[in-house]
XYZ file of C-alpha atoms in Angstrom:
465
model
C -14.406 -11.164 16.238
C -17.398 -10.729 13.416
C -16.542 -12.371 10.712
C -18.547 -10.624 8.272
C -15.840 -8.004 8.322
C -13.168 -10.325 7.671
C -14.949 -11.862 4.550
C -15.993 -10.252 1.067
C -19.680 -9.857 0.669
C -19.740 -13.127 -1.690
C -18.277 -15.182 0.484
C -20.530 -14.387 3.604
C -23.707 -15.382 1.206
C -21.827 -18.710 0.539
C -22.097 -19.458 4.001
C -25.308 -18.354 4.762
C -26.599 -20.225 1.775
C -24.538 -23.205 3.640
C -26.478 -22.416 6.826
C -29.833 -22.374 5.393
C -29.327 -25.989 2.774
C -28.375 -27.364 6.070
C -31.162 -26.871 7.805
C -33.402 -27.448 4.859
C -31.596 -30.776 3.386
C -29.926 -32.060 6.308
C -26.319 -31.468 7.487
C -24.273 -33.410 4.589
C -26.389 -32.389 1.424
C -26.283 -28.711 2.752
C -22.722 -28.819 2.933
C -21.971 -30.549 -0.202
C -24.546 -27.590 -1.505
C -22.295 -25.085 -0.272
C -19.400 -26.276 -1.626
C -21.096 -26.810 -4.961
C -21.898 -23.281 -4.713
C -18.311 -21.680 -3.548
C -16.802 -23.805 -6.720
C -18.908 -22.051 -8.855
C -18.235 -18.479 -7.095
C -14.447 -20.008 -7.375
C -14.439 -20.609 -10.825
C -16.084 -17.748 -12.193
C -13.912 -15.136 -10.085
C -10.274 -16.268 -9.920
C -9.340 -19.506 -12.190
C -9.818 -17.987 -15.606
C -6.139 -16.654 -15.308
C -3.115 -18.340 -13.619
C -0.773 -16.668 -11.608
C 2.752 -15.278 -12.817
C 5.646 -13.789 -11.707
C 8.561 -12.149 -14.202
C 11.309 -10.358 -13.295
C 11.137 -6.674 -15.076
C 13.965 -3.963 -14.845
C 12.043 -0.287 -13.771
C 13.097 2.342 -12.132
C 11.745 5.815 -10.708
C 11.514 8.870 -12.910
C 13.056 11.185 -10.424
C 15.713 13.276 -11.413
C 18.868 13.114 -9.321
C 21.935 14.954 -9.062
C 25.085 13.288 -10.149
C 26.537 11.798 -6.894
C 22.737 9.846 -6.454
C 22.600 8.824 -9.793
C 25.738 6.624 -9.581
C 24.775 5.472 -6.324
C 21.900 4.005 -8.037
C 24.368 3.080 -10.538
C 26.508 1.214 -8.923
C 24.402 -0.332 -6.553
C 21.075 -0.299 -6.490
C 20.551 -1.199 -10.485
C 24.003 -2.895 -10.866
C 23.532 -5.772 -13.455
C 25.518 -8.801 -11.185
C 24.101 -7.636 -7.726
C 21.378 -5.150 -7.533
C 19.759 -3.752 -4.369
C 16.659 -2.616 -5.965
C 14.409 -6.048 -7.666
C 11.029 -5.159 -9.273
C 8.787 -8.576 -9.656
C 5.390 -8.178 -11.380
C 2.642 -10.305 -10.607
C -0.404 -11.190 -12.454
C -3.609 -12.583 -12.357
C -5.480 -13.988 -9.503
C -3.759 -15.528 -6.146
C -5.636 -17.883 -4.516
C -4.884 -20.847 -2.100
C -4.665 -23.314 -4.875
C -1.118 -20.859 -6.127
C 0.060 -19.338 -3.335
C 2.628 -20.937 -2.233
C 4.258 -22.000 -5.846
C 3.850 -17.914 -6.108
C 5.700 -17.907 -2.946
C 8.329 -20.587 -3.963
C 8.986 -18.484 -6.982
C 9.412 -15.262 -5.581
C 12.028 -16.699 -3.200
C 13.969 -18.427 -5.891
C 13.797 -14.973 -7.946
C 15.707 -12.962 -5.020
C 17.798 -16.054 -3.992
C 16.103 -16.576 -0.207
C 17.086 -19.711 1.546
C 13.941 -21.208 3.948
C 15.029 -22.279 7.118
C 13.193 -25.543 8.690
C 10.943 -23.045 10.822
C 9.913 -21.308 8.335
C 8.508 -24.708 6.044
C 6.846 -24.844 9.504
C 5.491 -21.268 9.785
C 4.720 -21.474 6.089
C 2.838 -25.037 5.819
C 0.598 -23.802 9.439
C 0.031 -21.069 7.069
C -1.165 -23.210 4.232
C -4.929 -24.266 3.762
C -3.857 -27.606 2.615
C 0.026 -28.364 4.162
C -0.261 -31.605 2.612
C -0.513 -30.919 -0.974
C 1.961 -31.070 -3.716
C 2.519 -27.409 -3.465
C 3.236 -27.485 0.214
C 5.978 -30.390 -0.660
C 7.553 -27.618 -2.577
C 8.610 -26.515 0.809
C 10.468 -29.364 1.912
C 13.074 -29.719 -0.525
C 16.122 -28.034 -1.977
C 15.196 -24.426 -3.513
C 15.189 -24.657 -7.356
C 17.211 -22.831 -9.172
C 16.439 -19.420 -10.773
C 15.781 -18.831 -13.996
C 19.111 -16.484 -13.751
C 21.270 -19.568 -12.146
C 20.117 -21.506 -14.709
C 21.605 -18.931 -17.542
C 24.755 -19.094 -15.567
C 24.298 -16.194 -13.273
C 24.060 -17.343 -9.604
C 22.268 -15.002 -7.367
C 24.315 -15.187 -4.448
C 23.119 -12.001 -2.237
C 19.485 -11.423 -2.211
C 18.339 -7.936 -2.661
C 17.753 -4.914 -0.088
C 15.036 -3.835 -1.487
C 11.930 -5.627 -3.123
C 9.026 -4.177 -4.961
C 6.259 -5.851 -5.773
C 4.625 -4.577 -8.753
C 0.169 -5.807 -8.276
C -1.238 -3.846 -10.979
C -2.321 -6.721 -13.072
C -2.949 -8.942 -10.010
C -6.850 -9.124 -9.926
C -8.181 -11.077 -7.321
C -6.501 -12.101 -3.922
C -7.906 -14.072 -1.277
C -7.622 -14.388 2.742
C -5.775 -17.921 2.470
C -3.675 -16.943 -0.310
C -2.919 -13.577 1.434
C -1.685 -15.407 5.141
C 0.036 -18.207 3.175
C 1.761 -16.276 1.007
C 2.417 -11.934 1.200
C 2.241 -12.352 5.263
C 4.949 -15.669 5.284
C 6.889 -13.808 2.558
C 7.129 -10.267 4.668
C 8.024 -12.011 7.615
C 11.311 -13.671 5.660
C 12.336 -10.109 4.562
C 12.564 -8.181 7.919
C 14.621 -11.272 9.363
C 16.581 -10.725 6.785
C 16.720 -7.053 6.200
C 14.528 -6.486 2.508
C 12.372 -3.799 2.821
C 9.306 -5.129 0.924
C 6.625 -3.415 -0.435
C 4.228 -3.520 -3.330
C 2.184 -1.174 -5.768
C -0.741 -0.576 -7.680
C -2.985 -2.723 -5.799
C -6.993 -2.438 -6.970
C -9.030 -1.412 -4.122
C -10.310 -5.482 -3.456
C -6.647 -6.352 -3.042
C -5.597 -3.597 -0.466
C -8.813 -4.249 1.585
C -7.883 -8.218 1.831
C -3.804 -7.186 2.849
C -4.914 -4.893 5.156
C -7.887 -6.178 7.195
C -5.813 -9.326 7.574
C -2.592 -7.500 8.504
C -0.254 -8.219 6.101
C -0.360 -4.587 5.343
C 0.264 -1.297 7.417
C -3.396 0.432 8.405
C -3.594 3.708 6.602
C -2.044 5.600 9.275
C 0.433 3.144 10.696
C 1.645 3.435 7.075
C 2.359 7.050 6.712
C 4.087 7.134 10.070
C 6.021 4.183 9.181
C 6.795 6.155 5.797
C 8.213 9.294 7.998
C 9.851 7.030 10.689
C 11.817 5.331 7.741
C 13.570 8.321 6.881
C 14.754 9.573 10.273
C 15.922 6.133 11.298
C 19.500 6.335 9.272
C 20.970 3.110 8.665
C 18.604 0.972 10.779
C 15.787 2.167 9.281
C 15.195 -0.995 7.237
C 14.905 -2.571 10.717
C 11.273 -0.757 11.482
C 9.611 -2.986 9.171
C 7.119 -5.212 11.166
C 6.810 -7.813 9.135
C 4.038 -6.458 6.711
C 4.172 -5.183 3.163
C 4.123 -1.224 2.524
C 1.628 0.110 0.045
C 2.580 2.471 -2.520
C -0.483 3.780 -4.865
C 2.312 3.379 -8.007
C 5.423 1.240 -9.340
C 7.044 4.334 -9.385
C 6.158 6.231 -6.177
C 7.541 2.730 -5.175
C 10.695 2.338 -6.651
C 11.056 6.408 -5.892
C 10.877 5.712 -1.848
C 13.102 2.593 -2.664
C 16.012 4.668 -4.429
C 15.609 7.480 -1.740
C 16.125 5.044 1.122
C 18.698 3.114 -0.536
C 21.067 7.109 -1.415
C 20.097 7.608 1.774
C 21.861 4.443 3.524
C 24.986 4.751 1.162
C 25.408 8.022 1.871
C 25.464 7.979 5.895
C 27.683 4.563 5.195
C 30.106 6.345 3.219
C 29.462 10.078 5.527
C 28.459 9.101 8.943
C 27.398 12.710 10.701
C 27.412 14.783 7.695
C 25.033 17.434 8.746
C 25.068 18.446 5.210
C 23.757 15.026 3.415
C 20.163 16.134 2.567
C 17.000 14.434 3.724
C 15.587 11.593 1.120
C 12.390 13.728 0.843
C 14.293 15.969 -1.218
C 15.212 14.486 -4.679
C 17.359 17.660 -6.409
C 19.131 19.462 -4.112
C 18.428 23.071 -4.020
C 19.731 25.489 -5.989
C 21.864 28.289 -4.355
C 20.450 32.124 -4.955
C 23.019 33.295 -8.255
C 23.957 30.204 -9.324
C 21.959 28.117 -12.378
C 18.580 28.460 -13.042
C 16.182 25.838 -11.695
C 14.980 24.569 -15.068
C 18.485 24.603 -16.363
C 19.182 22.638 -13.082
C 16.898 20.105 -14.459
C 17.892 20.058 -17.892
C 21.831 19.244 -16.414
C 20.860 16.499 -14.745
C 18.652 15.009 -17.220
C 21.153 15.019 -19.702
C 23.929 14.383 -17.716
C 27.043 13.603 -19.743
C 25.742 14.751 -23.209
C 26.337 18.730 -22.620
C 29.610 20.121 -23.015
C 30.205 23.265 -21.487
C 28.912 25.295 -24.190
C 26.133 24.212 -24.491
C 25.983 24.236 -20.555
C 26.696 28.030 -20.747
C 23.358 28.678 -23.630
C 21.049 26.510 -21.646
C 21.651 28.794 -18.362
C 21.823 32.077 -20.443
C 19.243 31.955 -23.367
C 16.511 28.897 -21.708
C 14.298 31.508 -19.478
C 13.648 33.612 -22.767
C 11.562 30.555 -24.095
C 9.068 29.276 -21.453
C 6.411 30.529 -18.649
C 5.891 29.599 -15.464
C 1.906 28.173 -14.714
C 1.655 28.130 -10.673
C -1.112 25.918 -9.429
C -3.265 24.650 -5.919
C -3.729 21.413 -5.375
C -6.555 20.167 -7.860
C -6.346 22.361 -10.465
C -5.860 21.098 -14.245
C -2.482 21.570 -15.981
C -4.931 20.251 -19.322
C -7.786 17.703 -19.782
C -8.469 15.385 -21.836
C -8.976 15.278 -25.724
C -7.964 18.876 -25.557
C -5.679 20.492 -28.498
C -1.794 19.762 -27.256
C -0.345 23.331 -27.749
C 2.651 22.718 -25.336
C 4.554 20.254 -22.970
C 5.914 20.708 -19.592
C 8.534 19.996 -16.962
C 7.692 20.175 -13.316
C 9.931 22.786 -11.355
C 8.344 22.622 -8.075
C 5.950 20.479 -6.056
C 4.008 17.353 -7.962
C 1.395 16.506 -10.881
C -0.810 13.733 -10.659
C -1.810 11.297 -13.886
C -5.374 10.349 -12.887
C -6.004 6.741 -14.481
C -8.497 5.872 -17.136
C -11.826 5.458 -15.371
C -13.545 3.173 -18.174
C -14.431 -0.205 -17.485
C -12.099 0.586 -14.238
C -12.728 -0.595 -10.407
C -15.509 -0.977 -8.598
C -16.460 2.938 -6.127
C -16.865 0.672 -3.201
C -16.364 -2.478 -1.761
C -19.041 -4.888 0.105
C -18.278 -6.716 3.038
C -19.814 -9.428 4.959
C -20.229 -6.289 7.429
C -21.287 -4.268 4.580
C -19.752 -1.225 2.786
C -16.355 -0.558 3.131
C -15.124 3.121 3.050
C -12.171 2.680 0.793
C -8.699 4.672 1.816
C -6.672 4.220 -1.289
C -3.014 4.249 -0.648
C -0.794 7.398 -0.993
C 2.101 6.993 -2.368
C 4.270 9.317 0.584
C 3.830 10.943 3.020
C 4.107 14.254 0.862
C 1.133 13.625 -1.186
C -1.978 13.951 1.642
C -4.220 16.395 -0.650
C -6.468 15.215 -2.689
C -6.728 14.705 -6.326
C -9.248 17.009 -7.798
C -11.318 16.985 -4.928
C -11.429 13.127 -4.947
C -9.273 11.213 -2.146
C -11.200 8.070 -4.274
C -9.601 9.010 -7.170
C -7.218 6.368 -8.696
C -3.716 7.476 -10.086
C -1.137 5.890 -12.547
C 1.714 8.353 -11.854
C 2.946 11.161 -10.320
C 4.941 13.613 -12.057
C 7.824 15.427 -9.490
C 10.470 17.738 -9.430
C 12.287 17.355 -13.062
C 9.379 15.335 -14.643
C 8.572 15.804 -18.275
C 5.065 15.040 -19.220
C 2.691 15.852 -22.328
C 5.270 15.793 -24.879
C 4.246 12.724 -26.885
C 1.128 14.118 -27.813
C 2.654 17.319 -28.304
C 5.113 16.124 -30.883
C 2.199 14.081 -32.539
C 0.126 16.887 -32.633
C -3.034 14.736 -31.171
C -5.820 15.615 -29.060
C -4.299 15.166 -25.050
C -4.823 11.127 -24.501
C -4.805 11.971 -20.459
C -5.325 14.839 -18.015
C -2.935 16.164 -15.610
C -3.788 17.611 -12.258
C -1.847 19.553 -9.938
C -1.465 17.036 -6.133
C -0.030 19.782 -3.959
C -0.427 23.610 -3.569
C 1.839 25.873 -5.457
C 3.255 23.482 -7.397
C 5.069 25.131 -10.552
C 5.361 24.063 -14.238
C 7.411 25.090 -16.725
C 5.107 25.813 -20.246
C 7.106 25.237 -23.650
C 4.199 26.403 -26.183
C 4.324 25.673 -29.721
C 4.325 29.523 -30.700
C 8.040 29.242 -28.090
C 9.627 26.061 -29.493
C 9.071 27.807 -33.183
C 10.773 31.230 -31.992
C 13.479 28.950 -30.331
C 14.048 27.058 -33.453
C 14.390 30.317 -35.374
C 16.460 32.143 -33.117
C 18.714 29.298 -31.191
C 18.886 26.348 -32.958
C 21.480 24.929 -30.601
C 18.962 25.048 -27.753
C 16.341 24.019 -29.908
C 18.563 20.373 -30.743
C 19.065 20.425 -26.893
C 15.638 20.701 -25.973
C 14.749 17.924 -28.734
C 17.138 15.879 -26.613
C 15.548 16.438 -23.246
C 12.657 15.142 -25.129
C 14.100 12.412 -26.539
C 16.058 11.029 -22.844
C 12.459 11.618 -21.558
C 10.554 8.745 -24.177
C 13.021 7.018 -23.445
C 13.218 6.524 -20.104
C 9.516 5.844 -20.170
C 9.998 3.534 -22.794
C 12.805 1.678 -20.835
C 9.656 1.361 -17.861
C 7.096 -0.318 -20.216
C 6.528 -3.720 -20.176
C 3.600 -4.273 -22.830
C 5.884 -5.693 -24.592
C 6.129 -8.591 -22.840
C-alpha cells in the first residue's frame, strides 16, 4: 500500500524531513527532530480549539402531509424517547480527544460498551494506556440528561452527526473514534450518519473507510429505501455522508415514516416511496401551492379560510420554471419577491469568502475532491460546479427569500435551481400589494405562512449557543 495516499501532504514532509535528520544527525537526534517538527505542525493545526459535543434539537424543512407529520411527532422528535438525535461537534479531533469524544457521544444516546468492544476500541487507540483509554474500562457516566433526572433508557434509531464546525480530523482520531463508533450502531441497529463535513474531513473518513466511497454511497442511499423494515440492517459499519444537517435529518425522517408506516401497514401497495415527501395531488382536487400552504399551516386554517386559499391564491403569483443551474436571484440584488418551491429543488450555494481550500494535497499529491450529495436525487450539478459547496437545499414546500424581502435589503445569498424543471412559485411585491387591497384575509394568511416559515428556521439555529 503507498502511504503517501493515506497521509495529508504535511504529514508526508514530516517524515521525509524525519528520513533525511536521520541520516544527517544520526538515528536518535533525527527522530527527536521529527518529532520536534510534527509538535509544531500539531500545535499550529489542531490544538488551538478543543473538541465539543452538545446535544441540539433540528429537524428537516420538508413539508409533510398530516399522517407523517405526527409520525415524526410522536416518535421520531418525542421529548422522553426520540428516534431522531442530532449531536454537533466542534473543533478539531485528534488522537489526544478521540476517545473522550467517543465516551461522550455514547453517554449522549445511552450506548452500553460491551468488554469486546473496550477491546476493539483500545486496539483502536494510539495510546490504549492513557487516561482517556481508562475511560473505557469503567462504568459509563451518566448523561447530562440522567443527571437532570431524565434517564435515557432506549438509545436512538437514528443518529446524525452534525461536522460543520468540526475543522480538522486526523487518521488516528478517525479509526479510534467515527470507525469504533459506526461499528456499535449497526450491532445495534442506529443508522449513523453525519453532515457538513469540509472537504479535509471527508477525504480522511473516506480513504480510511469509515465512510461509504462516493458510489458505494449513493447505492447504499437507493438500497435503503427498497429494503422496508430491514433496511437499517444494510449499514456496514461506516458513517453516511450527507452534504447538509438537513438533507440529513430529511433522509432520517423519510426512513424513519417509512419504517412506521410498513410496521403499522405491512403490504400496503399504496404507502408511497420515502423519495416522495408530499404526496401528489389528484387532477380536480386542491391546487398544488394551496397543497403546500395546508400543510404548512396545519391546524391554524379553518375551513374558510381553507376554501379562499384554494379559490382566490392562483390570482396572486407566477410560476418561474427552471434547468438545473439557472439563478432564481443573485446576490446583493434588489428583493422584489419571495418564493415557495412547487416542484423539484433549489440549492443555497454557501458563502465562498475566506471558505475551503479548491483542492486537497496528498502525500500522493492532488486529490480530485467528490463532495458529498446529499441523495440520490440531487446528481446535477450546481451551476455548472460539482465543486461547489452548499448550505441547503430548498424542496418541495420550501419557502426561501422572504427575510430579505420583508426587510426590503439587497438579497444576502443566491439561489440556484439543482434539478431540471424545477418550479417556483413568485409572490412579487406589485402581487402581495394587490392581495392586500383586494383579500385581506389571504393577505393575513400569507403573512402567516411567512411567519411558520422564520420560525421554523429560527427553531434550526443554534448561534445562539
Amino acid at each position: 500500500i503507498d502511504i503517501r495516499s493515506k497521509i495529508f501532504l504535511s504529514e508526508y514532509f514530516i517524515l521525509l524531513t524525519t528520513f533525511v535528520a536521520i541520516q544527517i544527525i544520526g538515528m536518535d537526534f533525527g527522530i527527536l527532530f521529527g518529532v520536534v517538527v510534527a509538535l509544531v505542525e500539531h500545535v499550529a493545526s489542531t490544538t488551538h480549539r478543543e473538541s465539543t459535543l452538545e446535544r441540539v434539537t433540528k429537524r428537516s424543512r420538508s413539508v409533510y402531509p398530516t399522517d407523517d407529520w405526527n409520525i415524526l411527532q410522536s416518535y421520531g422528535y418525542n421529548m422522553d424517547d426520540p428516534k431522531i438525535v442530532t449531536l454537533e461537534v466542534k473543533g478539531p479531533v485528534f488522537f489526544g480527544s478521540s476517545q473522550k469524544l467517543l465516551q461522550d457521544i455514547t453517554d449522549e444516546i445511552g450506548l452500553s460498551i460491551s468488554e469486546d468492544e473496550m477491546k476493539q476500541i483500545a486496539f483502536a487507540s494510539p495510546h490504549p494506556s492513557t487516561p482517556h483509554s481508562s475511560l473505557r474500562v469503567r462504568p459509563l457516566r451518566s448523561s447530562k440528561r440522567s443527571s437532570q433526572g431524565f434517564q435515557r433508557k432506549i438509545h436512538p434509531q437514528y443518529l446524525v452527526l452534525d461536522m460543520t464546525q468540526m475543522t480538522n480530523l486526523d487518521a488516528s482520531a478517525a479509526s479510534s473514534c467515527f470507525l469504533q463508533l459506526a461499528k456499535m450502531c449497526e450491532k445495534r441497529g442506529i443508522f449513523l450518519c453525519a453532515a457538513g463535513v469540509i472537504p479535509r474531513v471527508e477525504w480522511m473518513l473516506r480513504s480510511h473507510h469509515v465512510a461509504y466511497s462516493f458510489e458505494e454511497e449513493i447505492e447504499m442511499k437507493n438500497s435503503m429505501f427498497s429494503g422496508g423494515l430491514n433496511s437499517a440492517k444494510t449499514v456496514e459499519g461506516k458513517l453516511m455522508l450527507f452534504l447538509t444537517i438537513f438533507e440529513a435529518l430529511e433522509f432520517s425522517e423519510r426512513l424513519l415514516i417509512r419504517r412506521v408506516s410498513l410496521s403499522k401497514f405491512p403490504g400496503d401497495p399504496n404507502l408511497r416511496s420515502p423519495h416522495s415527501n408530499l404526496t401528489p395531488v389528484k387532477e380536480g382536487t386542491h391546487h398544488q401551492l394551496t397543497y403546500i400552504f395546508l400543510n404548512v399551516l396545519r391546524g391554524e386554517l379553518d375551513e374558510d379560510e381553507r376554501v379562499i386559499v384554494d379559490k382566490d391564491v392562483s390570482g396572486y403569483y407566477e410560476e418561474l420554471k427552471l434547468q438545473a443551474g439557472e439563478f432564481v436571484f443573485r446576490k446583493n440584488t434588489y428583493p422584489d419577491a419571495f418564493f415557495v418551491v412547487t416542484r423539484g429543488s433549489v440549492a443555497v450555494p454557501r458563502n465562498k469568502k475566506g471558505g475551503m481550500p479548491s483542492m486537497l494535497l496528498s502525500g500522493a499529491g492532488a486529490i480530485e475532491q467528490t463532495r458529498t450529495l446529499s441523495s440520490p436525487d440531487l446528481l446535477g450539478a450546481i451551476a455548472g460546479d460539482k465543486r461547489t459547496s452548499v448550505e441547503s437545499f430548498h424542496k418541495v414546500g420550501g419557502i426561501f427569500g422572504y427575510c430579505d424581502f420583508l426587510l426590503e435589503r439587497y438579497r444576502t445569498f443566491e439561489a440556484v435551481s439543482s434539478e431540471d424543471d424545477t418550479i417556483v412559485a413568485t409572490f412579487t411585491k406589485s402581487s402581495m400589494d394587490k392581495m392586500k387591497d383586494e383579500n385581506r384575509p389571504l393577505y393575513h394568511i400569507v403573512h402567516n405562512l411567512l411567519l411558520r416559515a422564520s420560525l421554523m428556521d429560527l427553531a434550526n439555529c443554534t448561534c445562539h449557543n
